[in-house]
Coordinates of C-alpha atoms in Angstrom, one line a residue:
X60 CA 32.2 31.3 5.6
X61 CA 29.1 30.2 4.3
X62 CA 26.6 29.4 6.6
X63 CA 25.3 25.1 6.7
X64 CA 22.6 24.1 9.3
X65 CA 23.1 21.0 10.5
X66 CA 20.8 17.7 10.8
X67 CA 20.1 18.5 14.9
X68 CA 19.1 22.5 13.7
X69 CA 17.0 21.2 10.5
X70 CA 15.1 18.6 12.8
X71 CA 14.5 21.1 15.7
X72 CA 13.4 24.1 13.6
X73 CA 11.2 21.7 11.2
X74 CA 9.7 20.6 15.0
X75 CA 9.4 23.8 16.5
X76 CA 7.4 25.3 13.1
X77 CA 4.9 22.4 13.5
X78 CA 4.5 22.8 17.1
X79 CA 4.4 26.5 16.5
X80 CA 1.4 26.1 13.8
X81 CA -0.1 23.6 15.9
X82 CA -0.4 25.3 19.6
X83 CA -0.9 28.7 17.2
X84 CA -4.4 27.2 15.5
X85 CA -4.9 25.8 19.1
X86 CA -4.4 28.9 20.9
X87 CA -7.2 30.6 18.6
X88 CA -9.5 27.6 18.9
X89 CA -9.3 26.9 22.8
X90 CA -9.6 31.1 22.9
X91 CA -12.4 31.4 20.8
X92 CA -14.1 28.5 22.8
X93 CA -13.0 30.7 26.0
X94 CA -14.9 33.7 25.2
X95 CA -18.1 31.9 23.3
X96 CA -18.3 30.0 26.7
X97 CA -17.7 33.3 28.4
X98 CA -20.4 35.1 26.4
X99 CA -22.5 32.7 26.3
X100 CA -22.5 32.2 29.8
X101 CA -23.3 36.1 30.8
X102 CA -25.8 36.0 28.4
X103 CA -27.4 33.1 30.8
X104 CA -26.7 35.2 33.9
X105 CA -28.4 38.4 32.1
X106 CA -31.6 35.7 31.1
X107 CA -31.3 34.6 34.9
X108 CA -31.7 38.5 35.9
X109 CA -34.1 39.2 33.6
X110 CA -36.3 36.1 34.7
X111 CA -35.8 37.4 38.6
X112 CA -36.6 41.0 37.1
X113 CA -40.2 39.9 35.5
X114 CA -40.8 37.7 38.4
X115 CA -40.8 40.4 40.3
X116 CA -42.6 42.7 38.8
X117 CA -45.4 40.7 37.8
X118 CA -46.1 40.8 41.8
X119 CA -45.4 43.8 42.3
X120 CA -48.2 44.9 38.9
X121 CA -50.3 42.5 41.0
X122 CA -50.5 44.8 43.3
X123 CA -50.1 47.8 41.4
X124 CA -46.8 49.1 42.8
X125 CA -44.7 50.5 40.2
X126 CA -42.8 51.9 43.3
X127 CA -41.0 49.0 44.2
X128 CA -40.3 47.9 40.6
X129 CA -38.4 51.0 39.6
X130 CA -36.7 50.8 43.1
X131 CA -35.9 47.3 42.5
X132 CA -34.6 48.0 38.6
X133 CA -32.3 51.3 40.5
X134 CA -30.7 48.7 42.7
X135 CA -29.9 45.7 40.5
X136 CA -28.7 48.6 38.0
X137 CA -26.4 50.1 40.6
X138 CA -24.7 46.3 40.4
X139 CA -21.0 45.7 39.3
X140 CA -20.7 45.4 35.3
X141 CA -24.4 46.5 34.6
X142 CA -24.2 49.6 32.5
X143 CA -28.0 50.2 32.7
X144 CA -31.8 48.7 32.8
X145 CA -34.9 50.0 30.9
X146 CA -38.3 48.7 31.5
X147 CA -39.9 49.6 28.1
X148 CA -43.8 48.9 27.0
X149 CA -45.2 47.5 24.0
X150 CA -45.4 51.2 22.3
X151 CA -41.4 51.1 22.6
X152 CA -41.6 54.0 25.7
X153 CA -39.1 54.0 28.6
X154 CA -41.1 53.4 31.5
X155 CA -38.3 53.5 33.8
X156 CA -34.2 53.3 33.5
X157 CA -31.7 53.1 35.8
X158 CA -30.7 56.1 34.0
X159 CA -33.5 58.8 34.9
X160 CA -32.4 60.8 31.6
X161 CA -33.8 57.7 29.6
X162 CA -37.5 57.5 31.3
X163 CA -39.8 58.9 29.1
X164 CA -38.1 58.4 25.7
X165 CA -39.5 56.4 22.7
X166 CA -37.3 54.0 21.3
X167 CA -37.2 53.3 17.6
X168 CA -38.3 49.8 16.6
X169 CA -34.6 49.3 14.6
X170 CA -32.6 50.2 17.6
X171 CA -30.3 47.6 19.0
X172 CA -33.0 46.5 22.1
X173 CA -35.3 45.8 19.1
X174 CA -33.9 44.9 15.5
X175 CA -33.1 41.2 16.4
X176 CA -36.9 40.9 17.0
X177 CA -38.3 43.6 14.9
X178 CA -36.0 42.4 11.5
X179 CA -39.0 40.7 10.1
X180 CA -42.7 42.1 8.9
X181 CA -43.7 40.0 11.8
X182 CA -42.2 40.2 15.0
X183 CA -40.6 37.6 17.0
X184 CA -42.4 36.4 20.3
X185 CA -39.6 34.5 21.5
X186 CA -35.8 34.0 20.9
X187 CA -32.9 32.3 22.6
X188 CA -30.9 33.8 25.3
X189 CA -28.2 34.4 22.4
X190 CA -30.7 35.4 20.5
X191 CA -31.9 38.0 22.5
X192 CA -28.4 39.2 23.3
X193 CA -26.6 42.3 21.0
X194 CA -23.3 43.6 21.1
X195 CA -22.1 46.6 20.4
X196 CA -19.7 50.0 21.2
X197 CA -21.6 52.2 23.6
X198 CA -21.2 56.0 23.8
X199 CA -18.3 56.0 25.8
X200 CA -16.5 53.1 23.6
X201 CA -16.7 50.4 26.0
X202 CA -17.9 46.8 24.7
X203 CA -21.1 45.7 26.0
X204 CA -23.6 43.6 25.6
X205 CA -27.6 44.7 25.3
X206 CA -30.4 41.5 26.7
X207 CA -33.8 42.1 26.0
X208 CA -36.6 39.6 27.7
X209 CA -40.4 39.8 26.8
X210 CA -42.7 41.1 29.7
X211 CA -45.6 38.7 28.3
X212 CA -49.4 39.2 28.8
X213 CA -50.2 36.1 31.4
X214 CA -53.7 35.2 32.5
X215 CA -53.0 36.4 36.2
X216 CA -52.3 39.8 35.0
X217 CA -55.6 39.9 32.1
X218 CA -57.8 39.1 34.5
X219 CA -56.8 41.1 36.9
X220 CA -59.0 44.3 37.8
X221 CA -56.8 46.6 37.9
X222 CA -55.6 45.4 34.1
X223 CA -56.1 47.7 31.4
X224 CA -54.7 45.9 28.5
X225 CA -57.3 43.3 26.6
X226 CA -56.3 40.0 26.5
X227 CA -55.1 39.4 22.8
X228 CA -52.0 41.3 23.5
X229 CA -49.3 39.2 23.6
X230 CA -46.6 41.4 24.8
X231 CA -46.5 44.3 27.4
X232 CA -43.5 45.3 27.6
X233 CA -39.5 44.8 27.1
X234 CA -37.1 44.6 29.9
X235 CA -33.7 45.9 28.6
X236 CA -30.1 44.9 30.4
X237 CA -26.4 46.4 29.0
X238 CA -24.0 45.1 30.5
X239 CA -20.0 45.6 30.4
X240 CA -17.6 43.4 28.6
X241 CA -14.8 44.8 30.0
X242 CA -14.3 42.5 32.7
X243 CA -15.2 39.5 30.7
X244 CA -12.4 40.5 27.4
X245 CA -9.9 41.0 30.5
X246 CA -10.2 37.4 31.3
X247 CA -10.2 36.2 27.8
X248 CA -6.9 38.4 27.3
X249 CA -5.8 37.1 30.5
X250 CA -6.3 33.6 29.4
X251 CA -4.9 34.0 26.0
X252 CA -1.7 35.6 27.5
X253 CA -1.3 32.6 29.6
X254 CA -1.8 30.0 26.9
X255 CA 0.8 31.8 24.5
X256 CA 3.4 31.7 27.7
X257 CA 2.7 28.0 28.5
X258 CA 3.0 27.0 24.8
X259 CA 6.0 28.9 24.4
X260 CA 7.6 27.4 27.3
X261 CA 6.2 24.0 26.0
X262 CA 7.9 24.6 22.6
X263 CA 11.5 25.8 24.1
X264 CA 11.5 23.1 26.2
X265 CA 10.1 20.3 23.2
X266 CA 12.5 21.6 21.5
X267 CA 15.9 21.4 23.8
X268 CA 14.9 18.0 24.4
X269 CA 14.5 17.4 20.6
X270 CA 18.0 18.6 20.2
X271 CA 19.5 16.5 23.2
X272 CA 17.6 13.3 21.7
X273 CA 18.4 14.4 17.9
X274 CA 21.9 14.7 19.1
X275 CA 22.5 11.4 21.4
X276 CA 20.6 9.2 18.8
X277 CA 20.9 10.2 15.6
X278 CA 23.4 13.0 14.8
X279 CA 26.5 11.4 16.5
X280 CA 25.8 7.5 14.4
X281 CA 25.4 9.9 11.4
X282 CA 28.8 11.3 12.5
X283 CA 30.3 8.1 13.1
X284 CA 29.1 6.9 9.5
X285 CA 30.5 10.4 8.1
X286 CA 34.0 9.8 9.8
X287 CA 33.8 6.3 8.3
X288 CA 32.8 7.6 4.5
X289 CA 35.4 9.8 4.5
X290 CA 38.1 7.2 5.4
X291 CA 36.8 4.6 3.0
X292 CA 36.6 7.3 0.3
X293 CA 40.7 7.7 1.5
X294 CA 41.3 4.1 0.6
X295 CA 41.6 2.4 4.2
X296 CA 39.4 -0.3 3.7
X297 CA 40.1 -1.8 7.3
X298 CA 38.2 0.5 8.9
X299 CA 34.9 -0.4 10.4
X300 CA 32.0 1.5 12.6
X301 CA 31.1 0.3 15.8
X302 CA 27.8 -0.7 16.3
X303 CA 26.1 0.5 19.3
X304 CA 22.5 0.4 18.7
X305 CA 19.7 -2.5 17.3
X306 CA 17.6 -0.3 15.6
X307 CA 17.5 0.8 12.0
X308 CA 20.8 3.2 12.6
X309 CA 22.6 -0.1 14.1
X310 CA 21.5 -2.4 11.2
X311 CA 23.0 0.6 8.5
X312 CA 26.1 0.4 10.4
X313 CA 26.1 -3.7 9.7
X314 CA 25.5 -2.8 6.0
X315 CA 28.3 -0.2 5.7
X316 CA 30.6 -2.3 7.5
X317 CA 29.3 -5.6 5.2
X318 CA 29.9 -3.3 2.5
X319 CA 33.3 -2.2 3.3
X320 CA 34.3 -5.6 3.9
X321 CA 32.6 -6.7 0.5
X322 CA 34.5 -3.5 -1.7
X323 CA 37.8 -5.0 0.1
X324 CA 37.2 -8.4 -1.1
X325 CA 36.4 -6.8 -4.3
X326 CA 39.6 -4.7 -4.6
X327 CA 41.4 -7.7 -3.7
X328 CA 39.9 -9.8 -6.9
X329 CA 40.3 -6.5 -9.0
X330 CA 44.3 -6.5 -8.1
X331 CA 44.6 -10.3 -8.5
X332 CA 42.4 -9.9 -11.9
X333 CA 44.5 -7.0 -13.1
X334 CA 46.5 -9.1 -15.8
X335 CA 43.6 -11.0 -17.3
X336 CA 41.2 -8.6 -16.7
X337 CA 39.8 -9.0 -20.3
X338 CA 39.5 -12.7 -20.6
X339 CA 37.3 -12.8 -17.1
X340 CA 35.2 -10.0 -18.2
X341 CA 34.5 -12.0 -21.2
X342 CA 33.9 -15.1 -19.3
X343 CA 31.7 -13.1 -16.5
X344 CA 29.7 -11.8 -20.0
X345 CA 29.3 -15.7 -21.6
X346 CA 28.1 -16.5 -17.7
X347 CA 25.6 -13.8 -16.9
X348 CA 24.5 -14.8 -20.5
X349 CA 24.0 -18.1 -20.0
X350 CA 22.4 -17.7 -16.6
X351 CA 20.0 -15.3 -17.9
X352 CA 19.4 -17.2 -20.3
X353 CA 18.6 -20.2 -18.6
X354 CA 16.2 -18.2 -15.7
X355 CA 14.2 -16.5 -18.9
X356 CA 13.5 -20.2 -19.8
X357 CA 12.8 -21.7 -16.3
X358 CA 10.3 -18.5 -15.2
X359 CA 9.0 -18.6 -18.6
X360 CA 8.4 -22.7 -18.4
X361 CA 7.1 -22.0 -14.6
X362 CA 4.4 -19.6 -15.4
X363 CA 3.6 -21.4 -18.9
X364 CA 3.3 -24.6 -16.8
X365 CA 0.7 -22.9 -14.3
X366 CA -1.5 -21.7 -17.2
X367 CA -1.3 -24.7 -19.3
X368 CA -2.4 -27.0 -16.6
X369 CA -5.6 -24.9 -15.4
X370 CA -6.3 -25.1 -19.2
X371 CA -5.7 -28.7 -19.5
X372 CA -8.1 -29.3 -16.5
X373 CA -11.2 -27.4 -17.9
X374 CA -10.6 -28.8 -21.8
X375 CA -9.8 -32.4 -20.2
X376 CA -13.4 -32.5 -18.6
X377 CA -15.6 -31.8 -22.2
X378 CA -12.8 -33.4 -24.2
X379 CA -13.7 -36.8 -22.2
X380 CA -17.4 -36.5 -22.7
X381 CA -17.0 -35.2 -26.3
X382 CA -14.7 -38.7 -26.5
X383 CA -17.5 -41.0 -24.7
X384 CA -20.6 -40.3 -26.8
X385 CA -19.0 -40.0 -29.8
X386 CA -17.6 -43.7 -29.2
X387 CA -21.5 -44.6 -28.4
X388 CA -22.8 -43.5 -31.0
X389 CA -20.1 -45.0 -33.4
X390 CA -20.7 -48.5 -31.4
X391 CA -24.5 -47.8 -32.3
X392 CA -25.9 -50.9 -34.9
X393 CA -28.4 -48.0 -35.3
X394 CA -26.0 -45.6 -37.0
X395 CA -25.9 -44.7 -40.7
X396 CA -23.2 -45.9 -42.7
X397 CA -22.8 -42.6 -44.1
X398 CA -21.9 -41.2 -40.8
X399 CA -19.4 -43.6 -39.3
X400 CA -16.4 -42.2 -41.3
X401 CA -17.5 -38.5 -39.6
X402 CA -17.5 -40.1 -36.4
X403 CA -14.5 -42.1 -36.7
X404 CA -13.0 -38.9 -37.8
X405 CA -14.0 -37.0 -34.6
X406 CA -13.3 -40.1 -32.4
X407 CA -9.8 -39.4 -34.1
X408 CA -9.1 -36.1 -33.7
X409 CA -10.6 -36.1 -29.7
X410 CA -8.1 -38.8 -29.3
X411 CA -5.6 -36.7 -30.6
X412 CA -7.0 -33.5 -28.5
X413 CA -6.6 -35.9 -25.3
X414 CA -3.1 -36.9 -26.2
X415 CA -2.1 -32.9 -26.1
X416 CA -4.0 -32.4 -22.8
X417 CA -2.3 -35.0 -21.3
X418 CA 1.0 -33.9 -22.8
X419 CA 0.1 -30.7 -21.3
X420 CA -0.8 -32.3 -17.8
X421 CA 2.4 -33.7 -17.9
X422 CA 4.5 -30.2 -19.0
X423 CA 3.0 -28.7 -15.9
X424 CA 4.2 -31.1 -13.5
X425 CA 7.2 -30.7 -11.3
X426 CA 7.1 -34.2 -9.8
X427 CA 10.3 -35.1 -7.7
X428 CA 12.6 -37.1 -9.0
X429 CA 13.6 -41.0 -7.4
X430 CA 17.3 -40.6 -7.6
X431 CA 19.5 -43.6 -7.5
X432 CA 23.0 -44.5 -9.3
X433 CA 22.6 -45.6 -12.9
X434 CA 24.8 -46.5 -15.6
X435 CA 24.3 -44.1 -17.6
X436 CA 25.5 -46.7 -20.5
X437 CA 23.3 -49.3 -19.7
X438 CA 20.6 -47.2 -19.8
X439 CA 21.2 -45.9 -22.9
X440 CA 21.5 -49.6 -24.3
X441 CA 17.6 -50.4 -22.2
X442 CA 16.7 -47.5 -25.1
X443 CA 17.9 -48.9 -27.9
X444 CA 16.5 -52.0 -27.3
X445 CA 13.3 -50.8 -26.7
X446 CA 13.5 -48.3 -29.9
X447 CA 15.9 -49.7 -33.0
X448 CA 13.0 -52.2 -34.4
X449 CA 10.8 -49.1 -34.8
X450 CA 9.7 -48.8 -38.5
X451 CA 11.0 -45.4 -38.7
X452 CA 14.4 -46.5 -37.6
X453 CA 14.8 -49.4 -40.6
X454 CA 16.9 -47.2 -42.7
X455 CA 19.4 -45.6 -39.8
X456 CA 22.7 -47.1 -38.4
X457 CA 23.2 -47.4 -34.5
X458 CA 26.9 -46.2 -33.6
X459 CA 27.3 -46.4 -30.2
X460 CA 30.6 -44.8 -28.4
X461 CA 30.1 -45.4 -25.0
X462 CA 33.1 -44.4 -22.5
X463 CA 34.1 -48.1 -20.5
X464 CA 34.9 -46.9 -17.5
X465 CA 32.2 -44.0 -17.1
X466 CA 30.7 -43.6 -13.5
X467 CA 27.4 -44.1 -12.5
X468 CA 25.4 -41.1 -12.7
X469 CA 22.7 -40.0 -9.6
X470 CA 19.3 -39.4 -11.7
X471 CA 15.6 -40.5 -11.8
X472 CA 16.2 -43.4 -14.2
X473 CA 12.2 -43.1 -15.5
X474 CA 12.4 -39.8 -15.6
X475 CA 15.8 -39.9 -17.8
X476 CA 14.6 -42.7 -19.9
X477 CA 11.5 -40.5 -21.1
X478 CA 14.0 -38.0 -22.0
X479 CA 16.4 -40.0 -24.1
X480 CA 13.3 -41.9 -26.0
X481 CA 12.4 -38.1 -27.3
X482 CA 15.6 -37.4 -27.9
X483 CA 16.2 -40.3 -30.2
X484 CA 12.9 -40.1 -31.8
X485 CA 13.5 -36.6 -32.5
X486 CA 16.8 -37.7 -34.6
X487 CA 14.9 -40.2 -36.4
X488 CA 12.3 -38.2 -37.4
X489 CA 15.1 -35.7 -38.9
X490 CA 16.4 -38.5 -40.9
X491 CA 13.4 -39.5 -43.0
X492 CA 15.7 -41.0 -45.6
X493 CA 17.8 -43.1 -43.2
X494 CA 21.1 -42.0 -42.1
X495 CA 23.4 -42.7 -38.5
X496 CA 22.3 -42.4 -35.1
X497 CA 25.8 -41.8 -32.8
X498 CA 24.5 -42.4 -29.1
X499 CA 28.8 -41.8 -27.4
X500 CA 29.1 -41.2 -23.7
X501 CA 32.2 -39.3 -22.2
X502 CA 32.8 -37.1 -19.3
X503 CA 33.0 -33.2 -20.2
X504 CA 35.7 -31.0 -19.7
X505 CA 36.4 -30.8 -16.2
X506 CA 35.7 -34.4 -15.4
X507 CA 32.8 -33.2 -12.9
X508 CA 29.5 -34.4 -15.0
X509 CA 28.7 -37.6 -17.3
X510 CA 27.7 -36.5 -20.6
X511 CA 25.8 -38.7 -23.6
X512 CA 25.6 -37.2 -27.0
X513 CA 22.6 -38.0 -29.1
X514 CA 24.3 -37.1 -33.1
X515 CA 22.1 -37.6 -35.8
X516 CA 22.6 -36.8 -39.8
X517 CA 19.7 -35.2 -40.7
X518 CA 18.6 -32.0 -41.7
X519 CA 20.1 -30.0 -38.8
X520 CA 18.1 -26.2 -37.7
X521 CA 18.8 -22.9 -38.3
X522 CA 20.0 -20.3 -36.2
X523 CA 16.3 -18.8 -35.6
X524 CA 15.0 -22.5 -34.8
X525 CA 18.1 -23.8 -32.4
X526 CA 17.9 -20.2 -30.1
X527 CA 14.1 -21.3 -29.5
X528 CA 14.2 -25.0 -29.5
X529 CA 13.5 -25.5 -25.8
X530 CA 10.6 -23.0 -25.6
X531 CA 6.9 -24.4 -25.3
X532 CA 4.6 -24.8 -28.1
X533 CA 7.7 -24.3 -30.8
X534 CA 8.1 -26.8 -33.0
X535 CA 9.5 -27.1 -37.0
X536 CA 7.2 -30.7 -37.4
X537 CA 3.8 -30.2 -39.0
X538 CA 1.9 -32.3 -36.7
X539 CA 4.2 -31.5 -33.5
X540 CA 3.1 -30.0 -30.2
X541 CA 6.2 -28.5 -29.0
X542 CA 5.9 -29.9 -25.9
X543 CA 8.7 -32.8 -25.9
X544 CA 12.0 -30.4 -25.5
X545 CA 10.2 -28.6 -23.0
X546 CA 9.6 -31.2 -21.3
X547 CA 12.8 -33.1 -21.6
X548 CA 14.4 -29.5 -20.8
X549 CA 12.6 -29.6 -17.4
X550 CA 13.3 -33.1 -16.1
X551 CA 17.3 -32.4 -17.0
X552 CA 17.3 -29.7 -14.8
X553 CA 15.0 -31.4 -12.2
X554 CA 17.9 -34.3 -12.1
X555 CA 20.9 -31.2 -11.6
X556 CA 22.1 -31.4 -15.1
X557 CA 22.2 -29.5 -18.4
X558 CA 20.4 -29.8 -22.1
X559 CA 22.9 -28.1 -24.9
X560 CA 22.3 -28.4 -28.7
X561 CA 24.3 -27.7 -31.4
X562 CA 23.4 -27.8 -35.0
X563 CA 23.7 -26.6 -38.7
X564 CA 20.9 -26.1 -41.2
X565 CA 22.0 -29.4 -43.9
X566 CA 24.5 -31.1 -41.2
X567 CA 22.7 -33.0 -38.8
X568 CA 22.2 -31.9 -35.1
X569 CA 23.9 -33.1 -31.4
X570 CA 22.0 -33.2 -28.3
X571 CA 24.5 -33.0 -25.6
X572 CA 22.8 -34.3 -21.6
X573 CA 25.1 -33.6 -18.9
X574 CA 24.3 -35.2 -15.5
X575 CA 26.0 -35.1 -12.0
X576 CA 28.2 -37.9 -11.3
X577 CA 27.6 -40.3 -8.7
X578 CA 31.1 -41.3 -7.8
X579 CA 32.6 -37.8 -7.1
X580 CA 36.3 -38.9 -6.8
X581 CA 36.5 -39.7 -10.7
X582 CA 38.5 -36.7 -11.7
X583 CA 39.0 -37.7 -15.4
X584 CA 38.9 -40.2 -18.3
X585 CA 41.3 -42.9 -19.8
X586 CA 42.2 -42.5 -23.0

């Protein structure tokens, strides 16, 4: 059977490795430390000897008795973990050692008491205790380490009359101490073994307790959710996993359970959809369509609205003063004759400019709409009124359709009203010949929204032009801004209704406006 390691194993191997790694590169740092300290720290003592040593014997050569210097450097040498002492002089002799085969012997100037000093052309007169300090294998093979301290040339001892040495030299001699490591790498092993015990017992236990947590709080909700996947994956969509927790183990258990209740729903609607399956994918497909459709042209409209309206603001500002002195200069008796066509021609054109800026200013807006209940007819008829004695409706015949017994609508009346003016002078401008304007209200399909149909007989759009009516800045007029749809598209949906168009290149086009009724218990229409 192959061998799978569980979540619990994965998570307490992963945690023992770190902490493994971790106390490891601690284990060698806090060691190290140890035994730098620890050196570092005999090489102090050994500077604290030497300093009693030369005390010493600078009273003692103040008296001239070398007697009690030797017999002071036997006894100290005779000490616990000193290997030996040499007094040395300036020539590199052993004056005296604590080991008498020593005394006598001249010590080379690259031996270990002198190459830290000695490396150099010019020697060194002073040095840190570590410094001074050597280490190295004696003859034996035990690890020691060698101290060497200047016996210096002071003023008490140059003019002194027993003194023999002139007072330009600097140095008279080189007290020497070895002294054992042994005792001090015991402790460091000593100390090492008891760190790597500790941390092992650290680790064992970190990770037990990892393994009892892993286990109470994670593995068994991962088992639960398991348990469950496997019997939703077996069909039983009734099943559900108890939640026990609030944290981020409980809330995945809300999901799956959410889930499971959501893919049961869905099975249900997949059964009930089994015979007509094809004609509600379809309809799903026309839907999505239309929805994307309609949220490509609302984000598109929102973020075209945000830029055109920081534009509008910064060309409104020169556009007005461009506008101002132009119309001062023009109203100047002063000015040329010559010169008042240009001018009238860029008081013209600025006016024109302004117009789009404020057409602009006004795409970019999202005011709220004032709803009330309107008749949507007698609005219509308000329009008409207003519009139908317009020279470029002399040539066009009003139909008007309107359904009798049509509810009120809930809408922004002003709001609406701008909408249907563009509308109609849209279809009027299509019809530069003259032709009929059909203005018919009805309610759609399903009896849920008003609709009013603006029909004219002009000289309809093509495919390319109807799919991109709506969009900002796209227009099929020579002098238009493409603004108007857009805007009309916007203040339809502001009012919850709809903006369809229908059309043929060489047949005329049909605005359709749909907007929510008012009276919501009108189910249909008379005939």
């Amino acid at each position: 059977m192959k061998f799978r390691p569980t979540l619990i194993t994965k998570i307490s191997l992963v945690t023992s490795l770190c902490l493994l790694g971790f106390m490891g590169l601690f284990d060698y740092t806090n060691t190290r430390y140890f035994h730098d300290a620890t050196v570092e720290y005999a090489a102090s003592n050994a500077d604290q000897l030497a300093e009693t040593i030369n005390r010493s014997a600078y009273a003692s050569m103040l008296r001239n008795d070398k007697g009690s210097i030797f017999e002071m450097i036997r006894r100290i040498g005779e000490g616990e973990g000193i290997t030996h002492i040499r007094l040395m002089d300036r020539t590199g002799k052993i004056m005296y050692s604590s080991r008498t085969k020593d005394i006598g012997k001249i010590i080379d100037k690259n031996a270990e008491a002198c190459n830290m000093c000695h490396k150099a052309e010019d020697p060194r007169l002073h040095a840190s205790s570590m410094h001074r300090s050597r280490f190295f294998t004696d003859s034996e093979g035990h690890e020691v380490m060698g101290f060497t301290k200047a016996i210096y040339n002071e003023p008490a001892c140059f003019n002194a009359s027993c003194h023999i040495h002139p007072p330009d030299y600097k140095i008279l001699g080189v007290l020497d101490i070895v002294i054992s490591l042994e005792k001090l790498n015991q402790k460091t092993s000593d100390y090492r073994n008891q760190f790597f015990l500790i941390s092992c017992i650290f680790i064992l236990m970190t990770a037990m307790l990892m393994t009892f947590l892993t286990q109470m709080f994670v593995n068994r909700p991962i088992q639960l959710l398991v348990a469950h996947s496997a019997k939703v994956s077996a069909g039983n969509l009734d099943v559900r996993v108890p939640v026990t927790s609030h944290d981020e183990f409980g809330e995945l258990s809300e999901a799956v359970n959410q889930m499971t209740e959501n893919l049961g729903i869905a099975r249900q609607e997949l059964e009930a959809w089994g015979a007509n399956l094809e004609a509600k994918v379809i309809e799903r497909a026309w839907e999505i369509k239309r929805i994307e459709t309609q949220l490509f042209r609302s984000e598109k409209l929102a973020s075209l609205g945000k830029l055109v309206a920081g534009i509008a603001h910064e060309i409104n500002n020169p556009l007005t003063g461009v506008l101002l002195y132009s119309s001062m200069v023009n109203s100047d008796k002063l000015l040329h004759d010559d010169l008042k066509g240009d001018l009238e021609r860029i008081i013209s054109e600025s006016r024109r400019c302004a117009d789009i800026v404020s057409r602009l200013l006004e795409f970019s807006r999202e005011a709220m709409p004032h709803k009330e209940a309107v008749s949507l007819n007698d609005l219509l008829n308000q329009i008409i009124i207003l519009l139908h004695h317009q020279p470029s409706f002399q040539n066009t015949e009003f139909v008007m359709e309107y359904s009798p017994t049509l509810p009120n609508v809930i809408i922004d009346p002003g709001q609406l009203q701008q909408v249907f003016i563009n509308l109609i002078l849209n279809a009027g401008q299509a019809m530069e010949g003259g032709g009929t304007l059909t203005i018919a209200t009805r309610l759609d399909e399903g009896g849920l929204l008003a609709c009013a149909d603006i029909k004219d007989t002009g000289c309809g759009m093509s495919e390319e032009d109807l799919h991109r009516i709506f969009d900002p800045f796209y227009t099929t007029k020579p002098d238009g801004t493409g603004l108007g749809l857009s805007i009309s598209y916007g203040i339809v949906e502001n009012n919850a209704g709809k903006i369809e168009v229908t059309s043929k290149l060489g047949s005329g086009t049909v605005f359709t406006v749909k907007l929510p009724l008012h009276d919501e218990s009108v189910t249909g229409e008379p005939d």
